[in-house]
mmCIF file of C-alpha atoms in Angstrom:
data_model
loop_
_atom_site.group_PDB
_atom_site.id
_atom_site.type_symbol
_atom_site.label_atom_id
_atom_site.label_comp_id
_atom_site.label_asym_id
_atom_site.label_seq_id
_atom_site.Cartn_x
_atom_site.Cartn_y
_atom_site.Cartn_z
ATOM 1 C CA UNK A 20 -9.675 29.664 -49.432
ATOM 2 C CA UNK A 21 -10.504 26.306 -51.037
ATOM 3 C CA UNK A 22 -12.451 26.682 -54.275
ATOM 4 C CA UNK A 23 -14.446 23.728 -55.610
ATOM 5 C CA UNK A 24 -16.315 23.079 -58.840
ATOM 6 C CA UNK A 25 -19.265 21.857 -56.763
ATOM 7 C CA UNK A 26 -19.670 22.295 -53.006
ATOM 8 C CA UNK A 27 -21.846 19.333 -52.072
ATOM 9 C CA UNK A 28 -20.816 19.503 -48.446
ATOM 10 C CA UNK A 29 -21.892 23.118 -48.090
ATOM 11 C CA UNK A 30 -25.194 22.327 -49.769
ATOM 12 C CA UNK A 31 -25.732 19.352 -47.447
ATOM 13 C CA UNK A 32 -25.090 21.404 -44.316
ATOM 14 C CA UNK A 33 -28.071 23.650 -45.113
ATOM 15 C CA UNK A 34 -30.499 20.730 -45.399
ATOM 16 C CA UNK A 35 -28.716 18.283 -43.084
ATOM 17 C CA UNK A 36 -31.601 17.696 -40.690
ATOM 18 C CA UNK A 37 -34.048 16.884 -43.490
ATOM 19 C CA UNK A 38 -31.589 14.651 -45.334
ATOM 20 C CA UNK A 39 -30.572 12.780 -42.197
ATOM 21 C CA UNK A 40 -34.194 12.251 -41.187
ATOM 22 C CA UNK A 41 -35.064 10.883 -44.628
ATOM 23 C CA UNK A 42 -32.152 8.454 -44.618
ATOM 24 C CA UNK A 43 -32.866 7.370 -41.038
ATOM 25 C CA UNK A 44 -36.492 6.703 -41.949
ATOM 26 C CA UNK A 45 -35.361 4.317 -44.694
ATOM 27 C CA UNK A 46 -33.104 2.505 -42.243
ATOM 28 C CA UNK A 47 -35.810 2.338 -39.591
ATOM 29 C CA UNK A 48 -38.243 0.817 -42.083
ATOM 30 C CA UNK A 49 -35.523 -1.441 -43.575
ATOM 31 C CA UNK A 50 -37.183 -0.776 -46.917
ATOM 32 C CA UNK A 51 -34.024 -0.493 -48.971
ATOM 33 C CA UNK A 52 -35.374 -1.630 -52.363
ATOM 34 C CA UNK A 53 -38.500 0.048 -53.781
ATOM 35 C CA UNK A 54 -39.330 1.499 -50.376
ATOM 36 C CA UNK A 55 -41.969 4.204 -49.866
ATOM 37 C CA UNK A 56 -39.556 7.060 -50.620
ATOM 38 C CA UNK A 57 -39.162 5.874 -54.222
ATOM 39 C CA UNK A 58 -42.868 6.205 -54.950
ATOM 40 C CA UNK A 59 -43.084 9.466 -53.028
ATOM 41 C CA UNK A 60 -40.207 11.003 -54.958
ATOM 42 C CA UNK A 61 -41.650 9.728 -58.236
ATOM 43 C CA UNK A 62 -44.969 11.440 -57.551
ATOM 44 C CA UNK A 63 -43.314 14.670 -56.414
ATOM 45 C CA UNK A 64 -41.127 14.703 -59.518
ATOM 46 C CA UNK A 65 -44.109 14.079 -61.799
ATOM 47 C CA UNK A 66 -45.864 17.073 -60.252
ATOM 48 C CA UNK A 67 -42.775 19.262 -60.520
ATOM 49 C CA UNK A 68 -42.214 18.420 -64.185
ATOM 50 C CA UNK A 69 -45.866 18.396 -65.185
ATOM 51 C CA UNK A 70 -45.471 14.954 -66.750
ATOM 52 C CA UNK A 71 -47.732 11.889 -66.463
ATOM 53 C CA UNK A 72 -45.060 9.298 -65.763
ATOM 54 C CA UNK A 73 -41.680 9.288 -64.054
ATOM 55 C CA UNK A 74 -39.921 5.927 -63.927
ATOM 56 C CA UNK A 75 -36.907 5.995 -61.584
ATOM 57 C CA UNK A 76 -33.879 3.878 -62.497
ATOM 58 C CA UNK A 77 -30.301 3.239 -61.423
ATOM 59 C CA UNK A 78 -28.483 5.960 -63.400
ATOM 60 C CA UNK A 79 -28.718 8.259 -66.395
ATOM 61 C CA UNK A 80 -26.962 5.875 -68.771
ATOM 62 C CA UNK A 81 -29.477 3.154 -67.921
ATOM 63 C CA UNK A 82 -32.244 5.666 -68.586
ATOM 64 C CA UNK A 83 -31.007 6.245 -72.140
ATOM 65 C CA UNK A 84 -30.570 2.528 -72.770
ATOM 66 C CA UNK A 85 -34.009 1.635 -71.415
ATOM 67 C CA UNK A 86 -35.596 4.385 -73.513
ATOM 68 C CA UNK A 87 -34.115 2.927 -76.691
ATOM 69 C CA UNK A 88 -35.062 -0.612 -75.679
ATOM 70 C CA UNK A 89 -38.668 0.534 -75.247
ATOM 71 C CA UNK A 90 -38.979 1.833 -78.820
ATOM 72 C CA UNK A 91 -38.615 -1.489 -80.648
ATOM 73 C CA UNK A 92 -35.536 -0.352 -82.536
ATOM 74 C CA UNK A 93 -33.767 -2.995 -84.586
ATOM 75 C CA UNK A 94 -30.035 -3.677 -85.071
ATOM 76 C CA UNK A 95 -28.678 -1.361 -87.742
ATOM 77 C CA UNK A 96 -31.256 1.364 -87.146
ATOM 78 C CA UNK A 97 -29.680 4.809 -87.005
ATOM 79 C CA UNK A 98 -30.065 7.341 -84.216
ATOM 80 C CA UNK A 99 -28.970 10.944 -84.657
ATOM 81 C CA UNK A 100 -27.147 12.520 -81.722
ATOM 82 C CA UNK A 101 -24.748 15.426 -81.260
ATOM 83 C CA UNK A 102 -21.012 14.742 -81.455
ATOM 84 C CA UNK A 103 -20.356 17.299 -78.730
ATOM 85 C CA UNK A 104 -21.717 15.609 -75.623
ATOM 86 C CA UNK A 105 -20.883 13.086 -72.922
ATOM 87 C CA UNK A 106 -20.104 9.568 -74.115
ATOM 88 C CA UNK A 107 -23.232 7.961 -72.614
ATOM 89 C CA UNK A 108 -25.496 9.593 -75.202
ATOM 90 C CA UNK A 109 -23.899 7.640 -78.043
ATOM 91 C CA UNK A 110 -22.499 4.735 -76.041
ATOM 92 C CA UNK A 111 -25.876 3.109 -75.397
ATOM 93 C CA UNK A 112 -26.757 3.376 -79.080
ATOM 94 C CA UNK A 113 -23.772 1.236 -79.998
ATOM 95 C CA UNK A 114 -24.311 -1.181 -77.110
ATOM 96 C CA UNK A 115 -27.769 -2.010 -78.458
ATOM 97 C CA UNK A 116 -26.460 -2.767 -81.941
ATOM 98 C CA UNK A 117 -27.789 0.511 -83.320
ATOM 99 C CA UNK A 118 -25.731 3.073 -85.216
ATOM 100 C CA UNK A 119 -24.957 6.464 -83.689
ATOM 101 C CA UNK A 120 -25.026 9.138 -86.378
ATOM 102 C CA UNK A 121 -23.163 12.105 -84.943
ATOM 103 C CA UNK A 122 -24.027 15.596 -86.094
ATOM 104 C CA UNK A 123 -22.692 19.076 -85.431
ATOM 105 C CA UNK A 124 -23.926 21.570 -82.851
ATOM 106 C CA UNK A 125 -24.578 25.295 -82.761
ATOM 107 C CA UNK A 126 -21.488 27.279 -81.879
ATOM 108 C CA UNK A 127 -23.221 29.560 -79.363
ATOM 109 C CA UNK A 128 -25.843 27.394 -77.653
ATOM 110 C CA UNK A 129 -24.115 23.996 -78.077
ATOM 111 C CA UNK A 130 -27.353 22.220 -79.041
ATOM 112 C CA UNK A 131 -27.962 20.012 -82.043
ATOM 113 C CA UNK A 132 -27.608 21.759 -85.409
ATOM 114 C CA UNK A 133 -30.949 21.669 -87.189
ATOM 115 C CA UNK A 134 -29.516 21.770 -90.712
ATOM 116 C CA UNK A 135 -27.516 18.625 -89.956
ATOM 117 C CA UNK A 136 -30.723 16.695 -89.292
ATOM 118 C CA UNK A 137 -31.581 16.895 -92.995
ATOM 119 C CA UNK A 138 -27.982 16.310 -93.996
ATOM 120 C CA UNK A 139 -27.625 13.034 -92.112
ATOM 121 C CA UNK A 140 -31.169 11.680 -92.445
ATOM 122 C CA UNK A 141 -31.382 8.280 -94.170
ATOM 123 C CA UNK A 142 -34.117 5.632 -94.582
ATOM 124 C CA UNK A 143 -32.560 3.884 -91.554
ATOM 125 C CA UNK A 144 -32.949 6.888 -89.252
ATOM 126 C CA UNK A 145 -35.410 6.063 -86.465
ATOM 127 C CA UNK A 146 -34.757 8.542 -83.655
ATOM 128 C CA UNK A 147 -33.087 11.771 -82.555
ATOM 129 C CA UNK A 148 -31.422 12.335 -79.184
ATOM 130 C CA UNK A 149 -31.186 16.082 -78.529
ATOM 131 C CA UNK A 150 -28.961 16.944 -75.559
ATOM 132 C CA UNK A 151 -29.886 19.939 -73.404
ATOM 133 C CA UNK A 152 -26.248 20.763 -72.821
ATOM 134 C CA UNK A 153 -24.908 22.800 -69.896
ATOM 135 C CA UNK A 154 -28.377 23.715 -68.621
ATOM 136 C CA UNK A 155 -30.653 25.015 -71.375
ATOM 137 C CA UNK A 156 -32.947 23.413 -73.906
ATOM 138 C CA UNK A 157 -32.222 22.459 -77.472
ATOM 139 C CA UNK A 158 -34.631 23.975 -80.017
ATOM 140 C CA UNK A 159 -37.306 21.391 -79.351
ATOM 141 C CA UNK A 160 -40.058 22.941 -81.459
ATOM 142 C CA UNK A 161 -38.036 22.585 -84.639
ATOM 143 C CA UNK A 162 -36.732 19.163 -83.659
ATOM 144 C CA UNK A 163 -40.283 17.927 -83.034
ATOM 145 C CA UNK A 164 -41.446 19.271 -86.398
ATOM 146 C CA UNK A 165 -38.610 17.455 -88.150
ATOM 147 C CA UNK A 166 -39.281 14.263 -86.204
ATOM 148 C CA UNK A 167 -43.000 14.335 -86.970
ATOM 149 C CA UNK A 168 -42.353 14.930 -90.666
ATOM 150 C CA UNK A 169 -40.045 11.909 -90.862
ATOM 151 C CA UNK A 170 -41.801 9.671 -88.305
ATOM 152 C CA UNK A 171 -38.908 9.666 -85.842
ATOM 153 C CA UNK A 172 -38.788 9.182 -82.097
ATOM 154 C CA UNK A 173 -37.348 11.939 -79.902
ATOM 155 C CA UNK A 174 -35.424 10.932 -76.765
ATOM 156 C CA UNK A 175 -34.324 13.905 -74.672
ATOM 157 C CA UNK A 176 -31.013 13.673 -72.856
ATOM 158 C CA UNK A 177 -31.892 15.982 -69.983
ATOM 159 C CA UNK A 178 -29.109 15.076 -67.558
ATOM 160 C CA UNK A 179 -27.839 18.667 -67.461
ATOM 161 C CA UNK A 180 -31.020 20.742 -67.648
ATOM 162 C CA UNK A 181 -33.528 19.531 -65.048
ATOM 163 C CA UNK A 182 -35.724 22.505 -64.135
ATOM 164 C CA UNK A 183 -35.228 24.340 -67.426
ATOM 165 C CA UNK A 184 -38.357 25.608 -69.226
ATOM 166 C CA UNK A 185 -38.787 25.651 -73.011
ATOM 167 C CA UNK A 186 -41.276 28.073 -74.575
ATOM 168 C CA UNK A 187 -42.929 27.214 -77.901
ATOM 169 C CA UNK A 188 -43.859 29.884 -80.454
ATOM 170 C CA UNK A 189 -47.520 29.669 -79.384
ATOM 171 C CA UNK A 190 -46.566 30.469 -75.780
ATOM 172 C CA UNK A 191 -46.811 26.920 -74.464
ATOM 173 C CA UNK A 192 -44.192 26.242 -71.793
ATOM 174 C CA UNK A 193 -42.882 22.765 -70.988
ATOM 175 C CA UNK A 194 -40.114 21.465 -68.793
ATOM 176 C CA UNK A 195 -37.173 19.894 -70.568
ATOM 177 C CA UNK A 196 -37.400 16.128 -70.433
ATOM 178 C CA UNK A 197 -41.185 16.167 -70.939
ATOM 179 C CA UNK A 198 -41.282 17.358 -74.550
ATOM 180 C CA UNK A 199 -40.184 14.383 -76.650
ATOM 181 C CA UNK A 200 -41.477 10.816 -76.604
ATOM 182 C CA UNK A 201 -39.171 9.964 -73.679
ATOM 183 C CA UNK A 202 -36.960 12.099 -71.466
ATOM 184 C CA UNK A 203 -33.938 10.781 -69.594
ATOM 185 C CA UNK A 204 -32.007 12.243 -66.705
ATOM 186 C CA UNK A 205 -29.238 11.497 -64.244
ATOM 187 C CA UNK A 206 -29.101 12.157 -60.522
ATOM 188 C CA UNK A 207 -25.309 11.918 -60.334
ATOM 189 C CA UNK A 208 -24.234 13.865 -57.215
ATOM 190 C CA UNK A 209 -22.897 16.886 -59.120
ATOM 191 C CA UNK A 210 -26.094 17.386 -61.146
ATOM 192 C CA UNK A 211 -28.428 20.244 -60.292
ATOM 193 C CA UNK A 212 -30.714 17.634 -58.749
ATOM 194 C CA UNK A 213 -28.229 15.080 -57.491
ATOM 195 C CA UNK A 214 -28.410 12.254 -54.993
ATOM 196 C CA UNK A 215 -25.588 10.828 -52.887
ATOM 197 C CA UNK A 216 -24.711 8.009 -55.234
ATOM 198 C CA UNK A 217 -26.014 6.907 -58.632
ATOM 199 C CA UNK A 218 -29.566 7.452 -59.792
ATOM 200 C CA UNK A 219 -31.620 8.305 -62.838
ATOM 201 C CA UNK A 220 -35.119 8.492 -64.265
ATOM 202 C CA UNK A 221 -37.172 8.392 -67.429
ATOM 203 C CA UNK A 222 -40.153 10.657 -68.169
ATOM 204 C CA UNK A 223 -43.008 10.213 -70.630
ATOM 205 C CA UNK A 224 -46.596 11.264 -71.236
ATOM 206 C CA UNK A 225 -47.299 8.067 -73.205
ATOM 207 C CA UNK A 226 -49.159 5.510 -71.069
ATOM 208 C CA UNK A 227 -48.129 2.493 -73.151
ATOM 209 C CA UNK A 228 -44.489 3.532 -73.240
ATOM 210 C CA UNK A 229 -44.544 4.026 -69.474
ATOM 211 C CA UNK A 230 -45.776 0.460 -68.953
ATOM 212 C CA UNK A 231 -43.058 -0.930 -71.184
ATOM 213 C CA UNK A 232 -40.319 1.200 -69.610
ATOM 214 C CA UNK A 233 -41.299 0.004 -66.139
ATOM 215 C CA UNK A 234 -41.214 -3.576 -67.327
ATOM 216 C CA UNK A 235 -37.797 -3.233 -68.953
ATOM 217 C CA UNK A 236 -36.328 -1.625 -65.843
ATOM 218 C CA UNK A 237 -37.710 -4.504 -63.747
ATOM 219 C CA UNK A 238 -36.487 -7.628 -65.555
ATOM 220 C CA UNK A 239 -39.273 -7.437 -68.149
ATOM 221 C CA UNK A 240 -41.993 -8.188 -65.632
ATOM 222 C CA UNK A 241 -45.265 -6.573 -64.644
ATOM 223 C CA UNK A 242 -46.056 -9.334 -62.134
ATOM 224 C CA UNK A 243 -43.277 -10.819 -60.048
ATOM 225 C CA UNK A 244 -41.720 -13.939 -61.607
ATOM 226 C CA UNK A 245 -43.706 -13.523 -64.851
ATOM 227 C CA UNK A 246 -41.446 -12.029 -67.523
ATOM 228 C CA UNK A 247 -43.081 -10.856 -70.743
ATOM 229 C CA UNK A 248 -39.986 -9.360 -72.349
ATOM 230 C CA UNK A 249 -36.240 -9.252 -71.822
ATOM 231 C CA UNK A 250 -35.348 -6.407 -69.531
ATOM 232 C CA UNK A 251 -32.689 -5.383 -67.070
ATOM 233 C CA UNK A 252 -32.348 -4.585 -63.390
ATOM 234 C CA UNK A 253 -32.273 -0.817 -62.941
ATOM 235 C CA UNK A 254 -33.659 0.581 -59.702
ATOM 236 C CA UNK A 255 -33.322 3.822 -57.791
ATOM 237 C CA UNK A 256 -32.237 2.956 -54.242
ATOM 238 C CA UNK A 257 -34.696 3.976 -51.572
ATOM 239 C CA UNK A 258 -32.071 5.962 -49.668
ATOM 240 C CA UNK A 259 -31.214 7.911 -52.823
ATOM 241 C CA UNK A 260 -34.913 8.593 -53.404
ATOM 242 C CA UNK A 261 -35.158 9.961 -49.868
ATOM 243 C CA UNK A 262 -32.279 12.360 -50.595
ATOM 244 C CA UNK A 263 -33.843 13.447 -53.883
ATOM 245 C CA UNK A 264 -37.235 13.972 -52.274
ATOM 246 C CA UNK A 265 -35.683 16.567 -49.977
ATOM 247 C CA UNK A 266 -33.501 18.228 -52.601
ATOM 248 C CA UNK A 267 -36.328 18.512 -55.138
ATOM 249 C CA UNK A 268 -38.031 21.035 -52.840
ATOM 250 C CA UNK A 269 -35.025 23.321 -53.258
ATOM 251 C CA UNK A 270 -34.310 22.767 -56.961
ATOM 252 C CA UNK A 271 -35.741 26.078 -58.147
ATOM 253 C CA UNK A 272 -33.795 27.882 -55.419
ATOM 254 C CA UNK A 273 -30.649 26.095 -56.575
ATOM 255 C CA UNK A 274 -31.311 27.186 -60.175
ATOM 256 C CA UNK A 275 -31.841 30.773 -59.057
ATOM 257 C CA UNK A 276 -28.548 30.719 -57.131
ATOM 258 C CA UNK A 277 -26.700 29.354 -60.150
ATOM 259 C CA UNK A 278 -28.217 32.104 -62.288
ATOM 260 C CA UNK A 279 -27.056 34.759 -59.832
ATOM 261 C CA UNK A 280 -23.548 33.384 -60.106
ATOM 262 C CA UNK A 281 -23.789 33.295 -63.896
ATOM 263 C CA UNK A 282 -25.033 36.890 -63.975
ATOM 264 C CA UNK A 283 -22.075 37.990 -61.865
ATOM 265 C CA UNK A 284 -19.621 36.133 -64.099
ATOM 266 C CA UNK A 285 -21.263 37.666 -67.185
ATOM 267 C CA UNK A 286 -21.080 41.199 -65.827
ATOM 268 C CA UNK A 287 -17.404 40.917 -64.960
ATOM 269 C CA UNK A 288 -16.108 38.856 -67.887
ATOM 270 C CA UNK A 289 -18.066 40.224 -70.859
ATOM 271 C CA UNK A 290 -15.525 42.943 -71.596
ATOM 272 C CA UNK A 291 -12.632 40.513 -72.120
ATOM 273 C CA UNK A 292 -12.224 40.392 -75.896
ATOM 274 C CA UNK A 293 -10.833 36.854 -76.024
ATOM 275 C CA UNK A 294 -13.711 35.355 -74.044
ATOM 276 C CA UNK A 295 -17.278 34.660 -75.111
ATOM 277 C CA UNK A 296 -19.653 34.361 -72.179
ATOM 278 C CA UNK A 297 -22.490 31.807 -72.391
ATOM 279 C CA UNK A 298 -25.321 32.668 -74.752
ATOM 280 C CA UNK A 299 -28.790 32.280 -73.310
ATOM 281 C CA UNK A 300 -31.359 31.028 -75.792
ATOM 282 C CA UNK A 301 -34.458 33.198 -76.071
ATOM 283 C CA UNK A 302 -36.831 30.216 -75.973
ATOM 284 C CA UNK A 303 -35.322 28.501 -72.928
ATOM 285 C CA UNK A 304 -34.486 29.290 -69.342
ATOM 286 C CA UNK A 305 -30.975 28.340 -68.232
ATOM 287 C CA UNK A 306 -30.222 26.399 -65.053
ATOM 288 C CA UNK A 307 -26.421 26.578 -65.483
ATOM 289 C CA UNK A 308 -25.391 23.046 -64.763
ATOM 290 C CA UNK A 309 -22.154 24.396 -66.176
ATOM 291 C CA UNK A 310 -20.965 27.955 -66.722
ATOM 292 C CA UNK A 311 -19.033 27.476 -69.945
ATOM 293 C CA UNK A 312 -16.886 30.091 -71.649
ATOM 294 C CA UNK A 313 -15.369 29.986 -75.101
ATOM 295 C CA UNK A 314 -11.757 31.152 -75.143
ATOM 296 C CA UNK A 315 -10.405 32.394 -78.458
ATOM 297 C CA UNK A 316 -6.968 32.579 -80.064
ATOM 298 C CA UNK A 317 -5.755 29.258 -78.701
ATOM 299 C CA UNK A 318 -5.552 30.518 -75.124
ATOM 300 C CA UNK A 319 -7.950 28.048 -73.481
ATOM 301 C CA UNK A 320 -5.357 25.532 -72.316
ATOM 302 C CA UNK A 321 -3.099 28.286 -71.060
ATOM 303 C CA UNK A 322 -5.961 29.744 -69.049
ATOM 304 C CA UNK A 323 -6.755 26.385 -67.480
ATOM 305 C CA UNK A 324 -3.113 25.844 -66.526
ATOM 306 C CA UNK A 325 -2.900 29.348 -65.041
ATOM 307 C CA UNK A 326 -6.071 28.864 -62.988
ATOM 308 C CA UNK A 327 -4.787 25.529 -61.687
ATOM 309 C CA UNK A 328 -1.590 27.253 -60.518
ATOM 310 C CA UNK A 329 -3.836 29.623 -58.545
ATOM 311 C CA UNK A 330 -5.765 26.662 -57.075
ATOM 312 C CA UNK A 331 -8.874 27.515 -59.079
ATOM 313 C CA UNK A 332 -10.538 24.441 -60.591
ATOM 314 C CA UNK A 333 -12.015 24.330 -64.077
ATOM 315 C CA UNK A 334 -13.175 21.597 -66.430
ATOM 316 C CA UNK A 335 -13.236 21.015 -70.165
ATOM 317 C CA UNK A 336 -16.523 19.467 -71.283
ATOM 318 C CA UNK A 337 -15.527 18.007 -73.794
ATOM 319 C CA UNK A 338 -11.928 17.783 -75.085
ATOM 320 C CA UNK A 339 -12.483 15.325 -77.951
ATOM 321 C CA UNK A 340 -15.394 14.831 -80.380
ATOM 322 C CA UNK A 341 -17.180 11.537 -79.922
ATOM 323 C CA UNK A 342 -16.341 10.443 -83.465
ATOM 324 C CA UNK A 343 -12.625 10.743 -82.663
ATOM 325 C CA UNK A 344 -12.922 8.503 -79.616
ATOM 326 C CA UNK A 345 -11.464 5.080 -80.344
ATOM 327 C CA UNK A 346 -14.720 3.381 -79.376
ATOM 328 C CA UNK A 347 -16.626 5.178 -82.146
ATOM 329 C CA UNK A 348 -14.187 5.065 -85.061
ATOM 330 C CA UNK A 349 -16.136 2.125 -86.492
ATOM 331 C CA UNK A 350 -19.160 4.346 -87.097
ATOM 332 C CA UNK A 351 -17.541 7.088 -89.204
ATOM 333 C CA UNK A 352 -15.563 7.282 -92.407
ATOM 334 C CA UNK A 353 -11.866 8.093 -92.209
ATOM 335 C CA UNK A 354 -11.388 11.836 -92.103
ATOM 336 C CA UNK A 355 -14.939 12.548 -90.891
ATOM 337 C CA UNK A 356 -15.083 15.998 -89.345
ATOM 338 C CA UNK A 357 -17.630 18.386 -87.874
ATOM 339 C CA UNK A 358 -16.145 21.895 -87.797
ATOM 340 C CA UNK A 359 -18.091 23.472 -84.949
ATOM 341 C CA UNK A 360 -17.624 20.476 -82.674
ATOM 342 C CA UNK A 361 -13.882 20.430 -83.309
ATOM 343 C CA UNK A 362 -13.610 24.158 -82.652
ATOM 344 C CA UNK A 363 -15.579 23.922 -79.406
ATOM 345 C CA UNK A 364 -13.369 21.102 -78.167
ATOM 346 C CA UNK A 365 -10.463 23.556 -78.407
ATOM 347 C CA UNK A 366 -12.267 26.541 -76.874
ATOM 348 C CA UNK A 367 -14.687 25.594 -74.104
ATOM 349 C CA UNK A 368 -13.858 25.799 -70.423
ATOM 350 C CA UNK A 369 -16.280 25.566 -67.504
ATOM 351 C CA UNK A 370 -15.818 27.579 -64.332
ATOM 352 C CA UNK A 371 -17.026 26.657 -60.843
ATOM 353 C CA UNK A 372 -20.778 27.187 -60.525
ATOM 354 C CA UNK A 373 -23.111 25.842 -57.875
ATOM 355 C CA UNK A 374 -25.352 26.984 -55.069
ATOM 356 C CA UNK A 375 -22.969 27.782 -52.230
ATOM 357 C CA UNK A 376 -20.603 30.421 -53.574
ATOM 358 C CA UNK A 377 -20.169 33.826 -52.031
ATOM 359 C CA UNK A 378 -19.104 36.932 -53.905
ATOM 360 C CA UNK A 379 -15.598 36.932 -52.420
ATOM 361 C CA UNK A 380 -14.863 33.574 -54.048
ATOM 362 C CA UNK A 381 -16.254 34.724 -57.381
ATOM 363 C CA UNK A 382 -14.133 37.860 -57.185
ATOM 364 C CA UNK A 383 -10.989 35.750 -56.765
ATOM 365 C CA UNK A 384 -11.837 33.692 -59.861
ATOM 366 C CA UNK A 385 -12.720 36.745 -61.936
ATOM 367 C CA UNK A 386 -9.611 38.659 -60.856
ATOM 368 C CA UNK A 387 -7.307 35.819 -61.869
ATOM 369 C CA UNK A 388 -9.017 35.435 -65.242
ATOM 370 C CA UNK A 389 -8.551 39.146 -65.873
ATOM 371 C CA UNK A 390 -4.934 38.904 -64.784
ATOM 372 C CA UNK A 391 -4.320 36.132 -67.315
ATOM 373 C CA UNK A 392 -5.632 38.172 -70.222
ATOM 374 C CA UNK A 393 -4.014 41.480 -69.202
#
């Protein structure tokens, strides 16, 4: 039996007729750039998220960059982001001449550590980028309170948590990506809502920001050939929009399937003393973009090697803190260290989780993990 981290082919087979029809329609209309499917997906996604504006773009990294370009940030301004995340979160900050200020994360939920916001706040701090890592929300209520107190922008990196709901203390429920000033996401094929190439989007409830974001993503123009500001060229291909339009209808079903897998993993792995199963935050639903364990006593790498020998894939997201990456050494003092981030880099391992698994495959994975620790 071939085990995969993500079974995109199996997922495609279930919706093949709809996907093929959507792609064929784009070809028949020869509307490859900004064709009807882009607008249709945008409107469907706005309705799904409960947000006023979705602005599709070429990829998730572009989405983060465009968001920061839209906020009138100046070279040298500081943006707080977690050190335990994918490189794109901090990469675009540096590319724009801003300074990424990397902070620690919570050891159980992997989201930005609230006490570090105060610790690393300076007069140059202009924004916070919380990352909804692995599929559940950061503590957005507290982040928003901090941001409002200090007049900061909040840009949500929602590439891993599309479809997750965050509940505020007053009972208000909002989708991740719609809570801060701007939300950003990726439609990379392996994401919970993924296309068949690159794609991304920005979300906002601010009308003026939406206008500016659209302009930036389209060469700084509102009217063709009339450029008000410097922008870039970042479009969602029509064919990719057609794929996303179909897959969006099934996103909640995909999340439910991932949760069933996670529940089964939890039930069968919780008793292993050297493993900590994922913690689910009480104020957020989890869509399990990744099912990530923490492995204690220095046994993580041994477990990964053992699973590979049994032809069971796994991934380490992420093996090195951002501030130890060569590209970011310029932003931190020598010897800079964040203890939780460094510990997580040694402990986390993600198991296969997606929408097409059957119990027999899960049982193989679970049995081999138990064998390793016995």
